[in-house]
mmCIF file of C-alpha atoms in Angstrom:
data_model
loop_
_atom_site.group_PDB
_atom_site.id
_atom_site.type_symbol
_atom_site.label_atom_id
_atom_site.label_comp_id
_atom_site.label_asym_id
_atom_site.label_seq_id
_atom_site.Cartn_x
_atom_site.Cartn_y
_atom_site.Cartn_z
ATOM 1 C CA UNK A 28 46.278 -74.664 65.362
ATOM 2 C CA UNK A 29 49.077 -75.731 62.987
ATOM 3 C CA UNK A 30 46.622 -75.762 60.065
ATOM 4 C CA UNK A 31 45.580 -72.189 60.836
ATOM 5 C CA UNK A 32 49.235 -71.090 60.973
ATOM 6 C CA UNK A 33 49.985 -72.798 57.671
ATOM 7 C CA UNK A 34 46.897 -71.249 56.059
ATOM 8 C CA UNK A 35 47.818 -67.769 57.284
ATOM 9 C CA UNK A 36 51.394 -68.259 56.017
ATOM 10 C CA UNK A 37 50.100 -69.384 52.609
ATOM 11 C CA UNK A 38 47.789 -66.344 52.324
ATOM 12 C CA UNK A 39 50.618 -64.013 53.346
ATOM 13 C CA UNK A 40 52.891 -65.456 50.618
ATOM 14 C CA UNK A 41 50.131 -64.970 48.042
ATOM 15 C CA UNK A 42 49.655 -61.328 49.039
ATOM 16 C CA UNK A 43 53.410 -60.607 48.914
ATOM 17 C CA UNK A 44 53.738 -62.352 45.530
ATOM 18 C CA UNK A 45 50.909 -60.296 44.038
ATOM 19 C CA UNK A 46 52.322 -57.029 45.383
ATOM 20 C CA UNK A 47 55.781 -57.763 44.010
ATOM 21 C CA UNK A 48 55.063 -59.440 40.705
ATOM 22 C CA UNK A 49 51.487 -58.378 40.041
ATOM 23 C CA UNK A 50 52.292 -54.708 40.512
ATOM 24 C CA UNK A 51 55.311 -55.061 38.300
ATOM 25 C CA UNK A 52 53.193 -56.570 35.533
ATOM 26 C CA UNK A 53 50.614 -53.819 35.959
ATOM 27 C CA UNK A 54 53.317 -51.187 35.550
ATOM 28 C CA UNK A 55 54.609 -52.879 32.417
ATOM 29 C CA UNK A 56 51.072 -53.017 31.044
ATOM 30 C CA UNK A 57 50.661 -49.288 31.723
ATOM 31 C CA UNK A 58 53.917 -48.581 29.892
ATOM 32 C CA UNK A 59 52.662 -50.500 26.875
ATOM 33 C CA UNK A 60 49.077 -49.281 26.725
ATOM 34 C CA UNK A 61 48.669 -46.214 28.911
ATOM 35 C CA UNK A 62 51.284 -43.905 27.374
ATOM 36 C CA UNK A 63 49.398 -43.232 24.151
ATOM 37 C CA UNK A 64 51.563 -45.566 22.075
ATOM 38 C CA UNK A 65 49.508 -48.089 20.057
ATOM 39 C CA UNK A 66 49.505 -51.672 21.367
ATOM 40 C CA UNK A 67 51.477 -52.889 18.340
ATOM 41 C CA UNK A 68 54.388 -50.554 19.164
ATOM 42 C CA UNK A 69 56.950 -51.930 21.598
ATOM 43 C CA UNK A 70 58.804 -49.409 23.768
ATOM 44 C CA UNK A 71 61.884 -51.637 23.587
ATOM 45 C CA UNK A 72 61.825 -51.440 19.817
ATOM 46 C CA UNK A 73 61.509 -47.654 19.947
ATOM 47 C CA UNK A 74 64.697 -47.781 22.064
ATOM 48 C CA UNK A 75 64.110 -45.108 24.685
ATOM 49 C CA UNK A 76 67.479 -44.842 26.462
ATOM 50 C CA UNK A 77 68.638 -42.977 29.526
ATOM 51 C CA UNK A 78 68.652 -39.180 29.512
ATOM 52 C CA UNK A 79 71.309 -37.305 27.438
ATOM 53 C CA UNK A 80 74.671 -36.881 29.152
ATOM 54 C CA UNK A 81 76.794 -35.115 26.488
ATOM 55 C CA UNK A 82 76.587 -31.349 26.667
ATOM 56 C CA UNK A 83 76.980 -30.103 23.097
ATOM 57 C CA UNK A 84 74.616 -27.293 22.097
ATOM 58 C CA UNK A 85 72.662 -29.751 19.929
ATOM 59 C CA UNK A 86 72.150 -32.163 22.831
ATOM 60 C CA UNK A 87 71.249 -29.290 25.187
ATOM 61 C CA UNK A 88 68.324 -28.582 22.886
ATOM 62 C CA UNK A 89 66.989 -32.071 23.799
ATOM 63 C CA UNK A 90 66.652 -31.145 27.432
ATOM 64 C CA UNK A 91 63.184 -30.678 28.852
ATOM 65 C CA UNK A 92 61.526 -27.398 27.892
ATOM 66 C CA UNK A 93 64.070 -26.509 25.188
ATOM 67 C CA UNK A 94 63.396 -25.942 21.497
ATOM 68 C CA UNK A 95 64.975 -28.796 19.533
ATOM 69 C CA UNK A 96 67.587 -27.729 16.972
ATOM 70 C CA UNK A 97 66.889 -28.387 13.283
ATOM 71 C CA UNK A 98 70.151 -30.271 12.758
ATOM 72 C CA UNK A 99 69.172 -32.694 15.569
ATOM 73 C CA UNK A 100 65.906 -33.443 13.751
ATOM 74 C CA UNK A 101 67.841 -33.807 10.468
ATOM 75 C CA UNK A 102 70.269 -36.350 11.910
ATOM 76 C CA UNK A 103 67.453 -38.362 13.560
ATOM 77 C CA UNK A 104 65.467 -38.583 10.303
ATOM 78 C CA UNK A 105 68.569 -39.405 8.272
ATOM 79 C CA UNK A 106 69.228 -42.196 10.799
ATOM 80 C CA UNK A 107 65.699 -43.530 10.309
ATOM 81 C CA UNK A 108 66.259 -43.572 6.543
ATOM 82 C CA UNK A 109 69.656 -45.261 6.854
ATOM 83 C CA UNK A 110 68.471 -47.857 9.386
ATOM 84 C CA UNK A 111 65.497 -48.800 7.219
ATOM 85 C CA UNK A 112 67.486 -48.793 3.952
ATOM 86 C CA UNK A 113 65.253 -46.215 2.285
ATOM 87 C CA UNK A 114 68.003 -44.066 0.718
ATOM 88 C CA UNK A 115 66.887 -44.961 -2.835
ATOM 89 C CA UNK A 116 63.178 -44.320 -2.338
ATOM 90 C CA UNK A 117 63.097 -41.377 0.104
ATOM 91 C CA UNK A 118 64.797 -38.020 -0.543
ATOM 92 C CA UNK A 119 65.221 -35.933 2.567
ATOM 93 C CA UNK A 120 65.463 -32.125 2.467
ATOM 94 C CA UNK A 121 67.134 -30.864 5.650
ATOM 95 C CA UNK A 122 66.263 -27.724 7.583
ATOM 96 C CA UNK A 123 69.276 -25.886 6.134
ATOM 97 C CA UNK A 124 68.373 -26.751 2.539
ATOM 98 C CA UNK A 125 64.759 -25.772 3.149
ATOM 99 C CA UNK A 126 65.832 -22.391 4.522
ATOM 100 C CA UNK A 127 68.048 -21.890 1.441
ATOM 101 C CA UNK A 128 64.931 -22.375 -0.723
ATOM 102 C CA UNK A 129 62.795 -20.138 1.443
ATOM 103 C CA UNK A 130 65.431 -17.375 1.265
ATOM 104 C CA UNK A 131 65.781 -17.882 -2.518
ATOM 105 C CA UNK A 132 69.371 -19.124 -2.247
ATOM 106 C CA UNK A 133 68.798 -21.815 -4.858
ATOM 107 C CA UNK A 134 72.302 -23.043 -5.828
ATOM 108 C CA UNK A 135 72.993 -25.164 -2.661
ATOM 109 C CA UNK A 136 69.492 -26.617 -2.971
ATOM 110 C CA UNK A 137 69.835 -27.639 -6.616
ATOM 111 C CA UNK A 138 73.319 -29.135 -6.123
ATOM 112 C CA UNK A 139 72.014 -31.055 -3.088
ATOM 113 C CA UNK A 140 69.035 -32.395 -5.021
ATOM 114 C CA UNK A 141 71.183 -33.339 -8.000
ATOM 115 C CA UNK A 142 73.470 -35.473 -5.866
ATOM 116 C CA UNK A 143 70.573 -37.422 -4.343
ATOM 117 C CA UNK A 144 68.120 -37.916 -7.205
ATOM 118 C CA UNK A 145 67.413 -41.461 -8.357
ATOM 119 C CA UNK A 146 64.711 -42.883 -10.567
ATOM 120 C CA UNK A 147 63.313 -44.865 -7.630
ATOM 121 C CA UNK A 148 62.436 -41.937 -5.387
ATOM 122 C CA UNK A 149 58.793 -42.055 -4.327
ATOM 123 C CA UNK A 150 58.663 -39.553 -1.452
ATOM 124 C CA UNK A 151 60.415 -36.292 -0.562
ATOM 125 C CA UNK A 152 60.400 -35.454 3.150
ATOM 126 C CA UNK A 153 61.113 -31.843 4.117
ATOM 127 C CA UNK A 154 62.020 -30.483 7.534
ATOM 128 C CA UNK A 155 60.226 -27.127 7.433
ATOM 129 C CA UNK A 156 61.327 -24.256 9.673
ATOM 130 C CA UNK A 157 58.383 -21.948 10.370
ATOM 131 C CA UNK A 158 59.468 -18.463 11.414
ATOM 132 C CA UNK A 159 61.330 -15.455 10.159
ATOM 133 C CA UNK A 160 64.550 -16.024 12.074
ATOM 134 C CA UNK A 161 66.759 -18.784 13.500
ATOM 135 C CA UNK A 162 65.431 -17.793 16.967
ATOM 136 C CA UNK A 163 61.823 -18.508 16.013
ATOM 137 C CA UNK A 164 61.415 -22.262 16.391
ATOM 138 C CA UNK A 165 58.520 -24.235 15.032
ATOM 139 C CA UNK A 166 59.111 -27.312 12.910
ATOM 140 C CA UNK A 167 56.644 -29.149 10.694
ATOM 141 C CA UNK A 168 57.052 -32.037 8.250
ATOM 142 C CA UNK A 169 56.385 -31.575 4.561
ATOM 143 C CA UNK A 170 55.689 -34.662 2.451
ATOM 144 C CA UNK A 171 55.808 -34.640 -1.339
ATOM 145 C CA UNK A 172 54.353 -37.920 -2.543
ATOM 146 C CA UNK A 173 55.619 -38.336 -6.090
ATOM 147 C CA UNK A 174 53.357 -41.330 -6.740
ATOM 148 C CA UNK A 175 49.956 -40.064 -5.493
ATOM 149 C CA UNK A 176 50.797 -36.442 -6.470
ATOM 150 C CA UNK A 177 50.055 -35.050 -3.043
ATOM 151 C CA UNK A 178 51.793 -32.247 -1.156
ATOM 152 C CA UNK A 179 51.062 -32.873 2.538
ATOM 153 C CA UNK A 180 51.920 -30.872 5.651
ATOM 154 C CA UNK A 181 51.892 -32.525 9.071
ATOM 155 C CA UNK A 182 51.812 -29.710 11.608
ATOM 156 C CA UNK A 183 51.489 -30.399 15.337
ATOM 157 C CA UNK A 184 49.767 -27.005 15.642
ATOM 158 C CA UNK A 185 47.383 -27.868 12.749
ATOM 159 C CA UNK A 186 47.508 -24.390 11.178
ATOM 160 C CA UNK A 187 47.165 -23.814 7.406
ATOM 161 C CA UNK A 188 50.194 -21.827 6.204
ATOM 162 C CA UNK A 189 49.765 -21.235 2.482
ATOM 163 C CA UNK A 190 53.357 -20.134 1.817
ATOM 164 C CA UNK A 191 54.652 -23.559 2.949
ATOM 165 C CA UNK A 192 52.659 -25.293 0.167
ATOM 166 C CA UNK A 193 54.104 -22.908 -2.407
ATOM 167 C CA UNK A 194 57.655 -23.624 -1.278
ATOM 168 C CA UNK A 195 56.999 -27.385 -1.339
ATOM 169 C CA UNK A 196 55.531 -27.027 -4.810
ATOM 170 C CA UNK A 197 58.751 -25.248 -5.896
ATOM 171 C CA UNK A 198 60.817 -28.146 -4.440
ATOM 172 C CA UNK A 199 58.649 -30.640 -6.324
ATOM 173 C CA UNK A 200 58.986 -28.815 -9.622
ATOM 174 C CA UNK A 201 62.738 -28.471 -9.172
ATOM 175 C CA UNK A 202 63.025 -32.214 -8.536
ATOM 176 C CA UNK A 203 61.270 -33.033 -11.821
ATOM 177 C CA UNK A 204 63.186 -30.423 -13.777
ATOM 178 C CA UNK A 205 66.540 -31.808 -12.565
ATOM 179 C CA UNK A 206 65.438 -35.267 -13.612
ATOM 180 C CA UNK A 207 64.367 -33.857 -16.989
ATOM 181 C CA UNK A 208 67.817 -32.333 -17.318
ATOM 182 C CA UNK A 209 69.360 -35.811 -17.115
ATOM 183 C CA UNK A 210 66.617 -37.620 -19.001
ATOM 184 C CA UNK A 211 64.521 -35.666 -21.495
ATOM 185 C CA UNK A 212 61.903 -38.432 -21.653
ATOM 186 C CA UNK A 213 60.575 -37.497 -18.211
ATOM 187 C CA UNK A 214 57.559 -35.144 -18.483
ATOM 188 C CA UNK A 215 57.338 -31.904 -16.516
ATOM 189 C CA UNK A 216 54.890 -31.802 -13.641
ATOM 190 C CA UNK A 217 51.399 -30.384 -14.257
ATOM 191 C CA UNK A 218 50.519 -28.208 -11.276
ATOM 192 C CA UNK A 219 46.743 -28.679 -11.528
ATOM 193 C CA UNK A 220 47.071 -32.427 -10.914
ATOM 194 C CA UNK A 221 48.528 -32.044 -7.431
ATOM 195 C CA UNK A 222 46.538 -32.072 -4.221
ATOM 196 C CA UNK A 223 47.419 -29.869 -1.228
ATOM 197 C CA UNK A 224 46.639 -31.468 2.154
ATOM 198 C CA UNK A 225 46.872 -30.487 5.822
ATOM 199 C CA UNK A 226 46.962 -33.795 7.721
ATOM 200 C CA UNK A 227 43.973 -33.876 10.040
ATOM 201 C CA UNK A 228 45.409 -36.842 11.975
ATOM 202 C CA UNK A 229 48.820 -35.283 12.626
ATOM 203 C CA UNK A 230 49.804 -35.680 16.288
ATOM 204 C CA UNK A 231 49.036 -32.449 18.180
ATOM 205 C CA UNK A 232 51.597 -30.979 20.581
ATOM 206 C CA UNK A 233 50.556 -29.943 24.074
ATOM 207 C CA UNK A 234 53.322 -27.426 24.748
ATOM 208 C CA UNK A 235 55.268 -24.892 22.690
ATOM 209 C CA UNK A 236 58.607 -26.800 22.587
ATOM 210 C CA UNK A 237 57.931 -30.365 21.459
ATOM 211 C CA UNK A 238 57.215 -29.756 17.742
ATOM 212 C CA UNK A 239 60.549 -31.341 16.790
ATOM 213 C CA UNK A 240 59.487 -34.633 18.411
ATOM 214 C CA UNK A 241 56.389 -34.778 16.226
ATOM 215 C CA UNK A 242 58.287 -33.968 13.020
ATOM 216 C CA UNK A 243 60.368 -37.094 13.770
ATOM 217 C CA UNK A 244 57.326 -39.220 14.680
ATOM 218 C CA UNK A 245 55.554 -38.177 11.471
ATOM 219 C CA UNK A 246 58.697 -38.880 9.411
ATOM 220 C CA UNK A 247 59.070 -42.266 11.172
ATOM 221 C CA UNK A 248 55.595 -43.164 9.940
ATOM 222 C CA UNK A 249 56.486 -42.496 6.280
ATOM 223 C CA UNK A 250 59.847 -44.253 6.530
ATOM 224 C CA UNK A 251 58.706 -47.369 8.394
ATOM 225 C CA UNK A 252 54.926 -47.549 7.627
ATOM 226 C CA UNK A 253 54.249 -47.699 11.377
ATOM 227 C CA UNK A 254 51.108 -46.028 12.691
ATOM 228 C CA UNK A 255 51.350 -42.581 14.270
ATOM 229 C CA UNK A 256 51.999 -42.721 18.014
ATOM 230 C CA UNK A 257 52.483 -40.314 20.889
ATOM 231 C CA UNK A 258 55.413 -40.078 23.327
ATOM 232 C CA UNK A 259 55.498 -37.836 26.365
ATOM 233 C CA UNK A 260 58.054 -35.036 26.245
ATOM 234 C CA UNK A 261 60.833 -36.772 28.236
ATOM 235 C CA UNK A 262 60.524 -40.145 26.442
ATOM 236 C CA UNK A 263 60.314 -38.384 23.068
ATOM 237 C CA UNK A 264 63.501 -36.428 23.689
ATOM 238 C CA UNK A 265 65.335 -39.568 24.884
ATOM 239 C CA UNK A 266 64.124 -41.434 21.787
ATOM 240 C CA UNK A 267 65.482 -38.649 19.566
ATOM 241 C CA UNK A 268 68.750 -38.647 21.505
ATOM 242 C CA UNK A 269 69.267 -42.358 20.857
ATOM 243 C CA UNK A 270 69.007 -41.978 17.089
ATOM 244 C CA UNK A 271 70.876 -38.645 17.015
ATOM 245 C CA UNK A 272 73.742 -40.265 18.909
ATOM 246 C CA UNK A 273 73.705 -43.377 16.681
ATOM 247 C CA UNK A 274 73.858 -41.279 13.500
ATOM 248 C CA UNK A 275 76.646 -39.039 14.793
ATOM 249 C CA UNK A 276 78.794 -42.024 15.802
ATOM 250 C CA UNK A 277 78.931 -42.992 12.105
ATOM 251 C CA UNK A 278 78.300 -39.620 10.464
ATOM 252 C CA UNK A 279 81.690 -39.228 8.806
ATOM 253 C CA UNK A 280 81.586 -42.644 7.120
ATOM 254 C CA UNK A 281 77.927 -42.136 6.095
ATOM 255 C CA UNK A 282 78.679 -38.796 4.453
ATOM 256 C CA UNK A 283 81.762 -40.203 2.686
ATOM 257 C CA UNK A 284 79.744 -43.138 1.447
ATOM 258 C CA UNK A 285 77.084 -40.781 0.047
ATOM 259 C CA UNK A 286 79.580 -38.478 -1.647
ATOM 260 C CA UNK A 287 81.146 -41.343 -3.588
ATOM 261 C CA UNK A 288 77.990 -41.814 -5.632
ATOM 262 C CA UNK A 289 77.429 -38.150 -6.481
ATOM 263 C CA UNK A 290 76.720 -37.192 -10.081
ATOM 264 C CA UNK A 291 78.719 -34.497 -11.885
ATOM 265 C CA UNK A 292 78.108 -31.008 -10.556
ATOM 266 C CA UNK A 293 75.890 -28.726 -12.632
ATOM 267 C CA UNK A 294 77.362 -25.645 -14.191
ATOM 268 C CA UNK A 295 76.149 -22.208 -13.087
ATOM 269 C CA UNK A 296 74.318 -21.875 -16.414
ATOM 270 C CA UNK A 297 72.545 -25.219 -15.864
ATOM 271 C CA UNK A 298 71.477 -24.175 -12.369
ATOM 272 C CA UNK A 299 70.152 -20.839 -13.622
ATOM 273 C CA UNK A 300 68.198 -22.545 -16.419
ATOM 274 C CA UNK A 301 66.596 -24.981 -13.962
ATOM 275 C CA UNK A 302 65.691 -22.104 -11.607
ATOM 276 C CA UNK A 303 64.099 -20.065 -14.389
ATOM 277 C CA UNK A 304 62.080 -23.021 -15.724
ATOM 278 C CA UNK A 305 60.894 -23.855 -12.201
ATOM 279 C CA UNK A 306 59.899 -20.263 -11.450
ATOM 280 C CA UNK A 307 57.568 -20.338 -14.461
ATOM 281 C CA UNK A 308 55.869 -23.482 -13.120
ATOM 282 C CA UNK A 309 55.451 -22.416 -9.511
ATOM 283 C CA UNK A 310 51.819 -22.442 -8.396
ATOM 284 C CA UNK A 311 50.040 -19.891 -6.202
ATOM 285 C CA UNK A 312 47.995 -21.873 -3.704
ATOM 286 C CA UNK A 313 44.695 -20.619 -2.340
ATOM 287 C CA UNK A 314 43.168 -21.544 1.046
ATOM 288 C CA UNK A 315 40.215 -23.257 -0.604
ATOM 289 C CA UNK A 316 42.588 -25.625 -2.383
ATOM 290 C CA UNK A 317 43.917 -27.053 0.908
ATOM 291 C CA UNK A 318 42.076 -30.175 2.087
ATOM 292 C CA UNK A 319 42.033 -31.031 5.818
ATOM 293 C CA UNK A 320 41.862 -34.811 5.734
ATOM 294 C CA UNK A 321 43.405 -37.854 7.388
ATOM 295 C CA UNK A 322 46.490 -39.207 5.665
ATOM 296 C CA UNK A 323 47.657 -42.795 5.519
#
């Protein structure tokens, strides 16, 4: 009788242990593998914190179902660049600067580019606002690869928008023309050598409000060389909040540090000359020139 009681007690302990610890491990395994994030990506490393608590307008845009503000995306991507020490190799064009170019307000754009250009730059990342007004929110990532001579768009809606390639081509030409202004040995870009690509493997969004998350995920790939991954809406917004908050805690010192290395400002005549040269080089892009392929 005692043996039966001991055996029953032992089996009961095993069942309880499995339910408590086994279930916990199963949940952890689901978090690692079942969320769409590749196995080599650790949720802890992606630093998904608790939900936003501050109530600024920017943070409100990170709440579920809201369109994410462009300056939130800008701060997150700038934080990625800063954290990974890629300031010398990656030039980031913010949503505001992109809109200046789109609206043909070129002076802020050229002054911004002049202050950030270095010989080591290999990639230009552009936060592209798609829409005719500030109340029309869709964001995509533009990538100008200065080494492979590719102009790439990563769009979570996967739609070919020809005008975006033409604006990115203008940004690329301006970059080279500013460098030429400071060093006449640098050749001007030849438009026919450049490829125009819509990334076939860009992460697709499943609602109308999460495009900002995927702009940041796509940018994260180019900044860190990590594979593309998917986050659900809530985790994605919390992930963005973490980096947005981190960047804003140190934003003043970061901006002051950047301004100390600025080159001399261009004169109005210099700016106008660069604009005129670039306008002559701008390329009209046709649909049949855009390749839909996977990008690395």
